[in-house]
């Protein structure tokens, strides 16, 4: 299965946590008590959250990526092989927390964030990167995305 994107999840209590916030993996492999590997097919969108702590948070990051097919361009991200198309990349707890709240807001609409318009995640990245408030995702925006996707399929 060379066409899948794999994400290694690691959890070491109070030190490291790598997790998927949303996304629909096709498989999960348990490596040991602290590690799992998830696989995503090309086109799947997922959010990868990671933090590392030593006497306080040192690193806090969220990446929203679209798994790519062989031959497509991708960005490399630690713990992800080979990488993915970056839709959003934020670091620092205040920005990560804002992104997590926006994901919660999409879910509150009854929409799986993995099915939301990829352009929305680009918009969130751009706005939060410059400390501006992004527009909220609405059912109307989602319906427009679904119609646009249907026309290009």
PDB file of C-alpha atoms in Angstrom:
ATOM      1  CA  UNK A   1       0.000   0.000   0.000  1.00  0.00           C
ATOM      2  CA  UNK A   2       2.481   2.611  -1.213  1.00  0.00           C
ATOM      3  CA  UNK A   3      -0.277   5.078  -2.094  1.00  0.00           C
ATOM      4  CA  UNK A   4      -1.346   5.741   1.508  1.00  0.00           C
ATOM      5  CA  UNK A   5      -0.220   8.463   3.866  1.00  0.00           C
ATOM      6  CA  UNK A   6       0.751   7.158   7.290  1.00  0.00           C
ATOM      7  CA  UNK A   7       0.694   9.079  10.546  1.00  0.00           C
ATOM      8  CA  UNK A   8       2.566   7.827  13.595  1.00  0.00           C
ATOM      9  CA  UNK A   9       0.816   8.686  16.831  1.00  0.00           C
ATOM     10  CA  UNK A  10       2.921   8.728  19.975  1.00  0.00           C
ATOM     11  CA  UNK A  11       1.843   9.278  23.551  1.00  0.00           C
ATOM     12  CA  UNK A  12       4.287   9.563  26.437  1.00  0.00           C
ATOM     13  CA  UNK A  13       2.461  10.764  29.536  1.00  0.00           C
ATOM     14  CA  UNK A  14       3.081  14.454  30.290  1.00  0.00           C
ATOM     15  CA  UNK A  15       5.855  14.605  27.648  1.00  0.00           C
ATOM     16  CA  UNK A  16       4.645  13.978  24.073  1.00  0.00           C
ATOM     17  CA  UNK A  17       1.243  13.661  22.467  1.00  0.00           C
ATOM     18  CA  UNK A  18       0.623  13.235  18.750  1.00  0.00           C
ATOM     19  CA  UNK A  19      -3.027  12.750  17.859  1.00  0.00           C
ATOM     20  CA  UNK A  20      -5.525  13.005  15.050  1.00  0.00           C
ATOM     21  CA  UNK A  21      -8.227  15.587  15.805  1.00  0.00           C
ATOM     22  CA  UNK A  22     -10.341  14.606  12.803  1.00  0.00           C
ATOM     23  CA  UNK A  23     -10.051  12.432   9.721  1.00  0.00           C
ATOM     24  CA  UNK A  24     -11.132   9.034   8.508  1.00  0.00           C
ATOM     25  CA  UNK A  25      -8.248   6.557   8.445  1.00  0.00           C
ATOM     26  CA  UNK A  26      -8.586   3.341   6.474  1.00  0.00           C
ATOM     27  CA  UNK A  27      -6.458   1.348   8.891  1.00  0.00           C
ATOM     28  CA  UNK A  28      -4.807   1.431  12.276  1.00  0.00           C
ATOM     29  CA  UNK A  29      -1.779  -0.546  13.387  1.00  0.00           C
ATOM     30  CA  UNK A  30      -0.927  -0.740  17.081  1.00  0.00           C
ATOM     31  CA  UNK A  31       2.863  -0.783  17.403  1.00  0.00           C
ATOM     32  CA  UNK A  32       3.047  -0.869  21.209  1.00  0.00           C
ATOM     33  CA  UNK A  33       1.329   0.635  24.250  1.00  0.00           C
ATOM     34  CA  UNK A  34       2.433   4.140  23.266  1.00  0.00           C
ATOM     35  CA  UNK A  35       2.446   4.085  19.455  1.00  0.00           C
ATOM     36  CA  UNK A  36      -0.080   3.581  16.669  1.00  0.00           C
ATOM     37  CA  UNK A  37       0.127   4.136  12.932  1.00  0.00           C
ATOM     38  CA  UNK A  38      -2.916   5.351  10.984  1.00  0.00           C
ATOM     39  CA  UNK A  39      -3.221   5.212   7.195  1.00  0.00           C
ATOM     40  CA  UNK A  40      -5.153   7.630   4.980  1.00  0.00           C
ATOM     41  CA  UNK A  41      -6.048   7.260   1.294  1.00  0.00           C
ATOM     42  CA  UNK A  42      -5.227  10.031  -1.211  1.00  0.00           C
ATOM     43  CA  UNK A  43      -7.654  12.928  -0.935  1.00  0.00           C
ATOM     44  CA  UNK A  44      -8.512  12.362   2.736  1.00  0.00           C
ATOM     45  CA  UNK A  45      -8.275  15.457   4.904  1.00  0.00           C
ATOM     46  CA  UNK A  46      -7.137  15.118   8.509  1.00  0.00           C
ATOM     47  CA  UNK A  47      -5.913  17.255  11.389  1.00  0.00           C
ATOM     48  CA  UNK A  48      -2.708  16.285  13.172  1.00  0.00           C
ATOM     49  CA  UNK A  49      -2.125  17.873  16.580  1.00  0.00           C
ATOM     50  CA  UNK A  50       1.112  17.521  18.466  1.00  0.00           C
ATOM     51  CA  UNK A  51       2.652  18.899  21.574  1.00  0.00           C
ATOM     52  CA  UNK A  52       5.820  18.289  23.505  1.00  0.00           C
ATOM     53  CA  UNK A  53       6.376  19.294  27.105  1.00  0.00           C
ATOM     54  CA  UNK A  54       9.298  19.503  29.485  1.00  0.00           C
ATOM     55  CA  UNK A  55       8.318  21.459  32.601  1.00  0.00           C
ATOM     56  CA  UNK A  56       5.790  23.350  30.499  1.00  0.00           C
ATOM     57  CA  UNK A  57       4.732  23.339  26.862  1.00  0.00           C
ATOM     58  CA  UNK A  58       7.645  23.695  24.470  1.00  0.00           C
ATOM     59  CA  UNK A  59       5.899  22.895  21.208  1.00  0.00           C
ATOM     60  CA  UNK A  60       2.265  23.039  20.217  1.00  0.00           C
ATOM     61  CA  UNK A  61       1.295  22.590  16.574  1.00  0.00           C
ATOM     62  CA  UNK A  62      -1.661  21.706  14.365  1.00  0.00           C
ATOM     63  CA  UNK A  63      -1.481  20.699  10.723  1.00  0.00           C
ATOM     64  CA  UNK A  64      -4.518  20.101   8.540  1.00  0.00           C
ATOM     65  CA  UNK A  65      -3.395  18.060   5.563  1.00  0.00           C
ATOM     66  CA  UNK A  66      -4.826  16.350   2.526  1.00  0.00           C
ATOM     67  CA  UNK A  67      -3.253  12.952   1.819  1.00  0.00           C
ATOM     68  CA  UNK A  68      -1.651  12.948  -1.619  1.00  0.00           C
ATOM     69  CA  UNK A  69      -1.391  10.364  -4.369  1.00  0.00           C
ATOM     70  CA  UNK A  70       1.965   9.147  -5.645  1.00  0.00           C
ATOM     71  CA  UNK A  71       3.564  11.760  -7.890  1.00  0.00           C
ATOM     72  CA  UNK A  72       1.697  14.716  -6.346  1.00  0.00           C
ATOM     73  CA  UNK A  73       3.576  17.472  -4.543  1.00  0.00           C
ATOM     74  CA  UNK A  74       3.458  17.456  -0.765  1.00  0.00           C
ATOM     75  CA  UNK A  75       4.890  19.156   2.295  1.00  0.00           C
ATOM     76  CA  UNK A  76       6.902  17.093   4.716  1.00  0.00           C
ATOM     77  CA  UNK A  77       5.696  16.981   8.300  1.00  0.00           C
ATOM     78  CA  UNK A  78       7.369  15.101  11.138  1.00  0.00           C
ATOM     79  CA  UNK A  79       5.628  11.811  11.967  1.00  0.00           C
ATOM     80  CA  UNK A  80       3.830  11.735   8.595  1.00  0.00           C
ATOM     81  CA  UNK A  81       5.037   9.668   5.619  1.00  0.00           C
ATOM     82  CA  UNK A  82       5.461  10.803   2.981  1.00  0.00           C
ATOM     83  CA  UNK A  83       3.732  14.090   3.887  1.00  0.00           C
ATOM     84  CA  UNK A  84       0.617  15.842   2.660  1.00  0.00           C
ATOM     85  CA  UNK A  85      -0.817  18.893   0.973  1.00  0.00           C
ATOM     86  CA  UNK A  86      -0.779  21.532   3.679  1.00  0.00           C
ATOM     87  CA  UNK A  87      -4.121  23.267   4.158  1.00  0.00           C
ATOM     88  CA  UNK A  88      -3.297  24.762   7.555  1.00  0.00           C
ATOM     89  CA  UNK A  89      -0.118  24.856   9.658  1.00  0.00           C
ATOM     90  CA  UNK A  90      -0.085  26.738  12.932  1.00  0.00           C
ATOM     91  CA  UNK A  91       2.161  26.667  15.960  1.00  0.00           C
ATOM     92  CA  UNK A  92       1.931  28.187  19.422  1.00  0.00           C
ATOM     93  CA  UNK A  93      -0.839  27.323  21.835  1.00  0.00           C
ATOM     94  CA  UNK A  94      -3.018  30.460  21.322  1.00  0.00           C
ATOM     95  CA  UNK A  95      -3.276  29.826  17.548  1.00  0.00           C
ATOM     96  CA  UNK A  96      -3.646  26.059  17.938  1.00  0.00           C
ATOM     97  CA  UNK A  97      -6.412  26.581  20.483  1.00  0.00           C
ATOM     98  CA  UNK A  98      -8.260  28.981  18.147  1.00  0.00           C
ATOM     99  CA  UNK A  99      -8.016  26.435  15.324  1.00  0.00           C
ATOM    100  CA  UNK A 100      -9.381  23.704  17.626  1.00  0.00           C
ATOM    101  CA  UNK A 101     -12.339  25.948  18.532  1.00  0.00           C
ATOM    102  CA  UNK A 102     -13.056  26.515  14.829  1.00  0.00           C
ATOM    103  CA  UNK A 103     -12.999  22.744  14.257  1.00  0.00           C
ATOM    104  CA  UNK A 104     -15.479  22.399  17.135  1.00  0.00           C
ATOM    105  CA  UNK A 105     -17.696  25.036  15.476  1.00  0.00           C
ATOM    106  CA  UNK A 106     -17.746  23.092  12.195  1.00  0.00           C
ATOM    107  CA  UNK A 107     -18.718  19.934  14.101  1.00  0.00           C
ATOM    108  CA  UNK A 108     -21.449  21.866  15.935  1.00  0.00           C
ATOM    109  CA  UNK A 109     -23.068  22.399  12.501  1.00  0.00           C
ATOM    110  CA  UNK A 110     -23.253  18.625  12.091  1.00  0.00           C
ATOM    111  CA  UNK A 111     -20.484  18.667   9.478  1.00  0.00           C
ATOM    112  CA  UNK A 112     -17.447  16.408   9.655  1.00  0.00           C
ATOM    113  CA  UNK A 113     -14.440  18.790   9.459  1.00  0.00           C
ATOM    114  CA  UNK A 114     -12.795  16.292   7.072  1.00  0.00           C
ATOM    115  CA  UNK A 115     -15.645  17.050   4.621  1.00  0.00           C
ATOM    116  CA  UNK A 116     -15.444  20.850   4.964  1.00  0.00           C
ATOM    117  CA  UNK A 117     -14.180  22.886   2.025  1.00  0.00           C
ATOM    118  CA  UNK A 118     -10.371  22.721   1.847  1.00  0.00           C
ATOM    119  CA  UNK A 119     -10.385  26.436   0.961  1.00  0.00           C
ATOM    120  CA  UNK A 120     -11.865  27.127   4.393  1.00  0.00           C
ATOM    121  CA  UNK A 121      -8.845  25.591   6.124  1.00  0.00           C
ATOM    122  CA  UNK A 122      -6.547  27.735   3.904  1.00  0.00           C
ATOM    123  CA  UNK A 123      -8.589  30.778   4.938  1.00  0.00           C
ATOM    124  CA  UNK A 124      -8.299  29.868   8.637  1.00  0.00           C
ATOM    125  CA  UNK A 125      -4.537  29.392   8.258  1.00  0.00           C
ATOM    126  CA  UNK A 126      -4.096  32.764   6.546  1.00  0.00           C
ATOM    127  CA  UNK A 127      -6.226  34.687   9.029  1.00  0.00           C
ATOM    128  CA  UNK A 128      -4.875  33.106  12.218  1.00  0.00           C
ATOM    129  CA  UNK A 129      -1.295  33.472  10.953  1.00  0.00           C
ATOM    130  CA  UNK A 130      -1.726  37.249  11.086  1.00  0.00           C
ATOM    131  CA  UNK A 131      -3.857  37.266  14.258  1.00  0.00           C
ATOM    132  CA  UNK A 132      -7.090  38.090  12.457  1.00  0.00           C
ATOM    133  CA  UNK A 133     -10.445  36.441  13.034  1.00  0.00           C
ATOM    134  CA  UNK A 134     -11.462  34.003  10.293  1.00  0.00           C
ATOM    135  CA  UNK A 135     -14.975  33.910   8.881  1.00  0.00           C
ATOM    136  CA  UNK A 136     -17.137  31.209  10.370  1.00  0.00           C
ATOM    137  CA  UNK A 137     -17.991  28.135   8.353  1.00  0.00           C
ATOM    138  CA  UNK A 138     -21.723  27.963   7.653  1.00  0.00           C
ATOM    139  CA  UNK A 139     -24.111  25.407   6.245  1.00  0.00           C
ATOM    140  CA  UNK A 140     -24.524  27.687   3.230  1.00  0.00           C
ATOM    141  CA  UNK A 141     -20.772  27.696   2.572  1.00  0.00           C
ATOM    142  CA  UNK A 142     -20.746  23.943   2.959  1.00  0.00           C
ATOM    143  CA  UNK A 143     -23.598  23.495   0.469  1.00  0.00           C
ATOM    144  CA  UNK A 144     -21.781  25.751  -2.007  1.00  0.00           C
ATOM    145  CA  UNK A 145     -18.640  23.601  -1.586  1.00  0.00           C
ATOM    146  CA  UNK A 146     -20.622  20.400  -2.172  1.00  0.00           C
ATOM    147  CA  UNK A 147     -22.170  21.829  -5.364  1.00  0.00           C
ATOM    148  CA  UNK A 148     -18.769  23.068  -6.600  1.00  0.00           C
ATOM    149  CA  UNK A 149     -17.198  19.676  -5.892  1.00  0.00           C
ATOM    150  CA  UNK A 150     -20.001  17.903  -7.765  1.00  0.00           C
ATOM    151  CA  UNK A 151     -19.474  20.120 -10.826  1.00  0.00           C
ATOM    152  CA  UNK A 152     -15.725  19.384 -10.960  1.00  0.00           C
ATOM    153  CA  UNK A 153     -16.068  15.615 -10.434  1.00  0.00           C
TER     154      UNK A 153
END
